[in-house]
GROMACS .gro file of N, CA and C in nm:
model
  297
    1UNK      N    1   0.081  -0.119   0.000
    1UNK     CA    2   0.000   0.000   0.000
    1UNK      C    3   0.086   0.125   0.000
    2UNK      N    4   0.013   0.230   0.038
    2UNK     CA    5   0.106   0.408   0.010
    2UNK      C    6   0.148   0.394   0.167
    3UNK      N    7   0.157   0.309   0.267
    3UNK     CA    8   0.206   0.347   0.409
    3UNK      C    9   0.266   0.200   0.445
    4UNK      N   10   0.258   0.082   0.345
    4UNK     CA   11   0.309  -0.049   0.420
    4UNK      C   12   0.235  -0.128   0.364
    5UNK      N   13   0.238  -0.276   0.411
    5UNK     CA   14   0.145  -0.389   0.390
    5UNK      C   15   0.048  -0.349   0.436
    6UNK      N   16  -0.015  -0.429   0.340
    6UNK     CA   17  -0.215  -0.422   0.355
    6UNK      C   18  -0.236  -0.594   0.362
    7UNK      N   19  -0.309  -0.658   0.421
    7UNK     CA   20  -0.298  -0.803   0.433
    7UNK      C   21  -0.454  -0.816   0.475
    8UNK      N   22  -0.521  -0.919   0.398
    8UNK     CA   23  -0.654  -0.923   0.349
    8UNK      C   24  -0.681  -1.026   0.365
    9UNK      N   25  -0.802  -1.059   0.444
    9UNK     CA   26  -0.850  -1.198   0.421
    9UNK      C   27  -0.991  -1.216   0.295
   10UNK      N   28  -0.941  -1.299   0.224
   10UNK     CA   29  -1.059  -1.329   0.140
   10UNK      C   30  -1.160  -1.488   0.116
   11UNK      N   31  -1.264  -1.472   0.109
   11UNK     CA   32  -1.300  -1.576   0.128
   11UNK      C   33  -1.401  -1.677  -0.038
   12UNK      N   34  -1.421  -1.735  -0.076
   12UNK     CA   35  -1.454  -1.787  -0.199
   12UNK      C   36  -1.520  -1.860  -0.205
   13UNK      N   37  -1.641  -1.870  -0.331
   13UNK     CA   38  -1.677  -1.998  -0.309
   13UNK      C   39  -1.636  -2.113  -0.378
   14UNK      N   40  -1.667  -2.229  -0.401
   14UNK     CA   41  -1.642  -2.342  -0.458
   14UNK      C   42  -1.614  -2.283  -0.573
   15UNK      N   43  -1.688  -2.241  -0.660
   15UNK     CA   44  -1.633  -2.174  -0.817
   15UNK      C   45  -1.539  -2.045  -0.835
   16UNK      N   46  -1.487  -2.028  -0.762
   16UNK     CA   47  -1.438  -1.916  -0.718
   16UNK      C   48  -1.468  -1.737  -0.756
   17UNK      N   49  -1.615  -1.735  -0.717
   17UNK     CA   50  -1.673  -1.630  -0.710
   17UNK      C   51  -1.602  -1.569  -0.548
   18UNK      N   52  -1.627  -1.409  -0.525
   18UNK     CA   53  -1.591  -1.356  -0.404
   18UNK      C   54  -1.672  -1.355  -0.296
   19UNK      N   55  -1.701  -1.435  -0.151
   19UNK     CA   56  -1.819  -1.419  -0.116
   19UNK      C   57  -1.794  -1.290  -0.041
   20UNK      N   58  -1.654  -1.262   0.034
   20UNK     CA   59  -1.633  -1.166   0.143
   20UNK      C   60  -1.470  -1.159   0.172
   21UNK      N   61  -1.475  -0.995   0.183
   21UNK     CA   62  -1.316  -0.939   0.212
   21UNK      C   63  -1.282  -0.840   0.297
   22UNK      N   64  -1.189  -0.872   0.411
   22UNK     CA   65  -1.197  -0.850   0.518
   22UNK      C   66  -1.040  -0.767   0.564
   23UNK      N   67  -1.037  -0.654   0.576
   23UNK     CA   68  -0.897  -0.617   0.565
   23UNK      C   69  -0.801  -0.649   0.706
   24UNK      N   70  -0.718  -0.709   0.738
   24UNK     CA   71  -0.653  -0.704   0.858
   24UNK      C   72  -0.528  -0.684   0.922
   25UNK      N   73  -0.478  -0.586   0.836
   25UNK     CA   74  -0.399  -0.499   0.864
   25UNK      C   75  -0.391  -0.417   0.738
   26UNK      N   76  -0.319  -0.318   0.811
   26UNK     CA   77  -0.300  -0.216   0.683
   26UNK      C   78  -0.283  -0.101   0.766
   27UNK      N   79  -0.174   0.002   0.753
   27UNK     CA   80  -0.109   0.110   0.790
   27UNK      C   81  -0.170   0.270   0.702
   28UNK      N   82  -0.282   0.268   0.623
   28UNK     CA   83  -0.259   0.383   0.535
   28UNK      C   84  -0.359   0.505   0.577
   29UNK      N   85  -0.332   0.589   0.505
   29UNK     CA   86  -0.332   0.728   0.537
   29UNK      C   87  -0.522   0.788   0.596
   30UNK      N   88  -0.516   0.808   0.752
   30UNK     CA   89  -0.657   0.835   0.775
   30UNK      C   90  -0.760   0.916   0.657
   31UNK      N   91  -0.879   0.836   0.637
   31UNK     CA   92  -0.965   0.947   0.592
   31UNK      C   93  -0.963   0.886   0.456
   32UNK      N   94  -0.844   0.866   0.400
   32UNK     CA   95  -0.807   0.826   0.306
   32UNK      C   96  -0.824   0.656   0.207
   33UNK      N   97  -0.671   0.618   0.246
   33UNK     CA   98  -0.652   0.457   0.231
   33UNK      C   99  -0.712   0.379   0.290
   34UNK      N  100  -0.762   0.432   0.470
   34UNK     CA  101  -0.797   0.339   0.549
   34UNK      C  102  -0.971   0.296   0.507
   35UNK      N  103  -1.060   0.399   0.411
   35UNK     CA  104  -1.173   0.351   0.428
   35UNK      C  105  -1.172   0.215   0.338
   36UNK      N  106  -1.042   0.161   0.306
   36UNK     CA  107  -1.060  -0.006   0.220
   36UNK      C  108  -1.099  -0.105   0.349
   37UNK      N  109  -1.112  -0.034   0.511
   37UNK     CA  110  -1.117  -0.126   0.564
   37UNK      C  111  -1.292  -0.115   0.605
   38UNK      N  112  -1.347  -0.018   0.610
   38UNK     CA  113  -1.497  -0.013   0.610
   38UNK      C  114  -1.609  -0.154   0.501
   39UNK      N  115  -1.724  -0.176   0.559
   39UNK     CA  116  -1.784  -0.274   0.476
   39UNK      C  117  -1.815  -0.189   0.372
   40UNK      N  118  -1.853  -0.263   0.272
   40UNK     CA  119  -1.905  -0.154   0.111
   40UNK      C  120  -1.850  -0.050   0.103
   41UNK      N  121  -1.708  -0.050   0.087
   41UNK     CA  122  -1.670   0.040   0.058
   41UNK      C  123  -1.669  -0.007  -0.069
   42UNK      N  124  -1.644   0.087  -0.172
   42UNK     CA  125  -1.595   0.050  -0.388
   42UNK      C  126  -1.524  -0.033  -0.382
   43UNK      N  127  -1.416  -0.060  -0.316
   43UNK     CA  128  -1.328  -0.168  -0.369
   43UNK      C  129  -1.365  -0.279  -0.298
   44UNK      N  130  -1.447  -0.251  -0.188
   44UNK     CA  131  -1.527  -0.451  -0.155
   44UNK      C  132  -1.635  -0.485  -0.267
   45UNK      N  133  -1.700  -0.314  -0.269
   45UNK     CA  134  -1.853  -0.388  -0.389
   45UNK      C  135  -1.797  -0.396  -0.518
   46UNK      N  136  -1.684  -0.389  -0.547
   46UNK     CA  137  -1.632  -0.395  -0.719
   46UNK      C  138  -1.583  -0.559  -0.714
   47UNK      N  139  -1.562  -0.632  -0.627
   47UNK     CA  140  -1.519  -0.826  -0.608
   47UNK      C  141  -1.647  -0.870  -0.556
   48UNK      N  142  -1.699  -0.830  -0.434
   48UNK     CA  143  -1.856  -0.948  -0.367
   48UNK      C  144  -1.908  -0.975  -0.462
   49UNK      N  145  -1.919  -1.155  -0.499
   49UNK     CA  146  -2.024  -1.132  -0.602
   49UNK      C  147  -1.973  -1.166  -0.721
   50UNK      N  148  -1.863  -1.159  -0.730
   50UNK     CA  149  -1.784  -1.204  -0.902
   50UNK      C  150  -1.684  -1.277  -0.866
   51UNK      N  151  -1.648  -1.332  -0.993
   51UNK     CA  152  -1.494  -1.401  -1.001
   51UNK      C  153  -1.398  -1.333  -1.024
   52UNK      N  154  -1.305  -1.320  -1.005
   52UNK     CA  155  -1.173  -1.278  -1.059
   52UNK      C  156  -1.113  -1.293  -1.173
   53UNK      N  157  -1.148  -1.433  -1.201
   53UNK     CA  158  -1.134  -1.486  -1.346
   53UNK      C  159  -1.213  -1.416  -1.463
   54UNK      N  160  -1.334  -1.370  -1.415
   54UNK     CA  161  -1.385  -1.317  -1.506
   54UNK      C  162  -1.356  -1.130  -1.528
   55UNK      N  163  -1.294  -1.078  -1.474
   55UNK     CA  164  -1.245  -0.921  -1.446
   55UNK      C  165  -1.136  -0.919  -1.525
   56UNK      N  166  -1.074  -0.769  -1.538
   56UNK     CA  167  -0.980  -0.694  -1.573
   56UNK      C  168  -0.938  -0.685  -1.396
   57UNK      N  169  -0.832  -0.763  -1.353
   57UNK     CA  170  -0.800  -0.701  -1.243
   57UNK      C  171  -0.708  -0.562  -1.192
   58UNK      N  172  -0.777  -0.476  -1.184
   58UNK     CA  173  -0.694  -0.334  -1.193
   58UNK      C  174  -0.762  -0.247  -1.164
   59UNK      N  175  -0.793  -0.145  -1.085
   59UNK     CA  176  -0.863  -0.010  -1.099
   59UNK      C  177  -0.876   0.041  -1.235
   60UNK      N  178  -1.004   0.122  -1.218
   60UNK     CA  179  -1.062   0.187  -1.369
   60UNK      C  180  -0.988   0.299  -1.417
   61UNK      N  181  -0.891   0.361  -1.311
   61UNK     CA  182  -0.784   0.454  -1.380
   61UNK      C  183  -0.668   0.376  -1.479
   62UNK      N  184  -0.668   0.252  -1.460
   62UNK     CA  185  -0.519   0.155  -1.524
   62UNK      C  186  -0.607   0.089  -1.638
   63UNK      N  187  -0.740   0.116  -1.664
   63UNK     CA  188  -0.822   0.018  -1.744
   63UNK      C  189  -0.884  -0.140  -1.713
   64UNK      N  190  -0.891  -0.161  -1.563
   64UNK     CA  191  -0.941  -0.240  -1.483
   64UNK      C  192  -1.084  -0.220  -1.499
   65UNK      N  193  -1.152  -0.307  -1.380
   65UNK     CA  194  -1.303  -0.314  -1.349
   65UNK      C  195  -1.327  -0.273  -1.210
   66UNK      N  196  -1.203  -0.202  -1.099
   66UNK     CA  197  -1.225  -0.134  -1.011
   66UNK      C  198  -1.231  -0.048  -0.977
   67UNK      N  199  -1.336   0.011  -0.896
   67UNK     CA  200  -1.345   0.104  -0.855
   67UNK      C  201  -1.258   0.134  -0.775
   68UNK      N  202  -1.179   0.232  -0.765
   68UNK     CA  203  -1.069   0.316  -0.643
   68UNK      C  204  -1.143   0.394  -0.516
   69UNK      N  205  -1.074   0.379  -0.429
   69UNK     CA  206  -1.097   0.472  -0.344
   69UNK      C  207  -1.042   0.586  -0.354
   70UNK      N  208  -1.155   0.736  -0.342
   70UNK     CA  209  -1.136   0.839  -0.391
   70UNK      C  210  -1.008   0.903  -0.355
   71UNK      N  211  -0.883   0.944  -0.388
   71UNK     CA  212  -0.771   1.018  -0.333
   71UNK      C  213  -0.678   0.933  -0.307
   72UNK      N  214  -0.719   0.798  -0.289
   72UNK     CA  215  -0.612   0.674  -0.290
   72UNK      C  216  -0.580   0.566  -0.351
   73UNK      N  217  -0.573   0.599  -0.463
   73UNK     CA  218  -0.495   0.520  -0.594
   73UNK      C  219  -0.430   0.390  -0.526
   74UNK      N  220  -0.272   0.436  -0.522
   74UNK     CA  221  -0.181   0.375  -0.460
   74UNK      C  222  -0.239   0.252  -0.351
   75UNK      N  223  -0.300   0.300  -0.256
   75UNK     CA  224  -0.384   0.201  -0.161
   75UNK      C  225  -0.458   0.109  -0.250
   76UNK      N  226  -0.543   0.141  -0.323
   76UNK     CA  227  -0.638   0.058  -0.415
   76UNK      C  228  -0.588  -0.035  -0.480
   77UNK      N  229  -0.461   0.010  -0.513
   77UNK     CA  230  -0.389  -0.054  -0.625
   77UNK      C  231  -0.337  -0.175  -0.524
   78UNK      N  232  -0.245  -0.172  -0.439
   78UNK     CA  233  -0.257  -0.277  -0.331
   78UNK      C  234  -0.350  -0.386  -0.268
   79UNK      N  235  -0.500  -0.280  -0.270
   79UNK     CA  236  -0.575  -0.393  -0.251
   79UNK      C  237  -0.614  -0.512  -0.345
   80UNK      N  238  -0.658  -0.418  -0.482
   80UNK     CA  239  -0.631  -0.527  -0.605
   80UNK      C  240  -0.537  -0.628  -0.624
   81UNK      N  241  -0.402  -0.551  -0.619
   81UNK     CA  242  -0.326  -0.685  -0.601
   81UNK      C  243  -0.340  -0.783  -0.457
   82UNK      N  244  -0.347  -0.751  -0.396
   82UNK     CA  245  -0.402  -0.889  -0.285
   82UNK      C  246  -0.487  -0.961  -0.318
   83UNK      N  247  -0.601  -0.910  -0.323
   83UNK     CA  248  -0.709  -1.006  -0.374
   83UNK      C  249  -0.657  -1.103  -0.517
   84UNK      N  250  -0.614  -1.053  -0.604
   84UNK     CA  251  -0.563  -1.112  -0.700
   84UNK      C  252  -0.444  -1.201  -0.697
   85UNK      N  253  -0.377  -1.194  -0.558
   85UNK     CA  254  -0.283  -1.285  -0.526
   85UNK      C  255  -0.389  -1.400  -0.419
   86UNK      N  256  -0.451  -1.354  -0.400
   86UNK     CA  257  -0.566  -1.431  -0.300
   86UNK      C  258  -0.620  -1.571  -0.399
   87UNK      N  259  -0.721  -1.506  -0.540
   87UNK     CA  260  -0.746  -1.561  -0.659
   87UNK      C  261  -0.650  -1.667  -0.713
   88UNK      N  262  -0.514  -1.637  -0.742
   88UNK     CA  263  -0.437  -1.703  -0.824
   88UNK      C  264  -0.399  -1.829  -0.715
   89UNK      N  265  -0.359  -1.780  -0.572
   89UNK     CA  266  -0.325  -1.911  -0.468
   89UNK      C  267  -0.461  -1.990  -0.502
   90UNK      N  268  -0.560  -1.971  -0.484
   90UNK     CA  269  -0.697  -2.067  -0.469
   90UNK      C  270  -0.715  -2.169  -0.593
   91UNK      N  271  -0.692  -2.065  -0.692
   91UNK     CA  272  -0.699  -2.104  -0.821
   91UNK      C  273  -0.555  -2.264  -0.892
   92UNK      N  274  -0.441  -2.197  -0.813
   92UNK     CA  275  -0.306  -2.300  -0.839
   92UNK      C  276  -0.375  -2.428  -0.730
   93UNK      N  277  -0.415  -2.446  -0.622
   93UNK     CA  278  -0.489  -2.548  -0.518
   93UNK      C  279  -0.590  -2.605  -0.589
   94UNK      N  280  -0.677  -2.568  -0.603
   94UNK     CA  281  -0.799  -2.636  -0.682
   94UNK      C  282  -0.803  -2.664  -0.832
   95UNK      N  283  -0.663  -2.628  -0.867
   95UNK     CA  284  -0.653  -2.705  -0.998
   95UNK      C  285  -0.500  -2.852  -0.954
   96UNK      N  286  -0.473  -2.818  -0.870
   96UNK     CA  287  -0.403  -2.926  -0.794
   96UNK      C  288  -0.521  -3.059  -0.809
   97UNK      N  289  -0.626  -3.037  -0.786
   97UNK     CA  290  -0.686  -3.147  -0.677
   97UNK      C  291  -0.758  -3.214  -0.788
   98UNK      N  292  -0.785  -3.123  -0.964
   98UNK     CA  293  -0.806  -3.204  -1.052
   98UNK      C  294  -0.750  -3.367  -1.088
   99UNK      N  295  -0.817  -3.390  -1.153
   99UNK     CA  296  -0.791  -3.595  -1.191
   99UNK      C  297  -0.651  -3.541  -1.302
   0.00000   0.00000   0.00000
């Protein structure tokens, strides 16, 4: 993130749609970065609800399908990539367990 690690719990379902994302830690700037940790904030309601697989993973300033938090790019951009490192671990496991 723009102040440190941001470290996210995410949760999935069997098809790997997003059911819920939960921020639990993260250092960034009051007012600012920190509302990624509020419920519904844009960058929870831009994943609840979809796959990853099916997105542009990126904020809509980089030509993504996320919404940013207003004034904090940099933060956003962090959270995207977590979640998307969240996605790809789940995704390398459950194609493990294929025949």
């Amino acid at each position: 993130g723009f102040s440190g690690v941001i470290r996210l719990m995410v949760g999935f379902a069997p098809d790997g749609q997003i059911l819920n994302i939960r921020v639990l830690e993260q250092a960034e700037t009051p007012g600012l970065g920190t509302k990624m940790v509020g419920a519904g904030n844009p960058l929870e309601k831009s994943f609840v609800g979809r796959n990853p697989a099916q997105m542009k993973l990126g904020v809509k300033k980089d030509g993504g399908d996320v919404d940013a938090l207003t004034a904090a790019t940099i933060s956003s951009r962090a959270y995207v990539d977590a979640v998307s490192r969240a996605y790809k671990a789940i995704a390398k496991r459950q194609a493990s367990k294929l025949p």
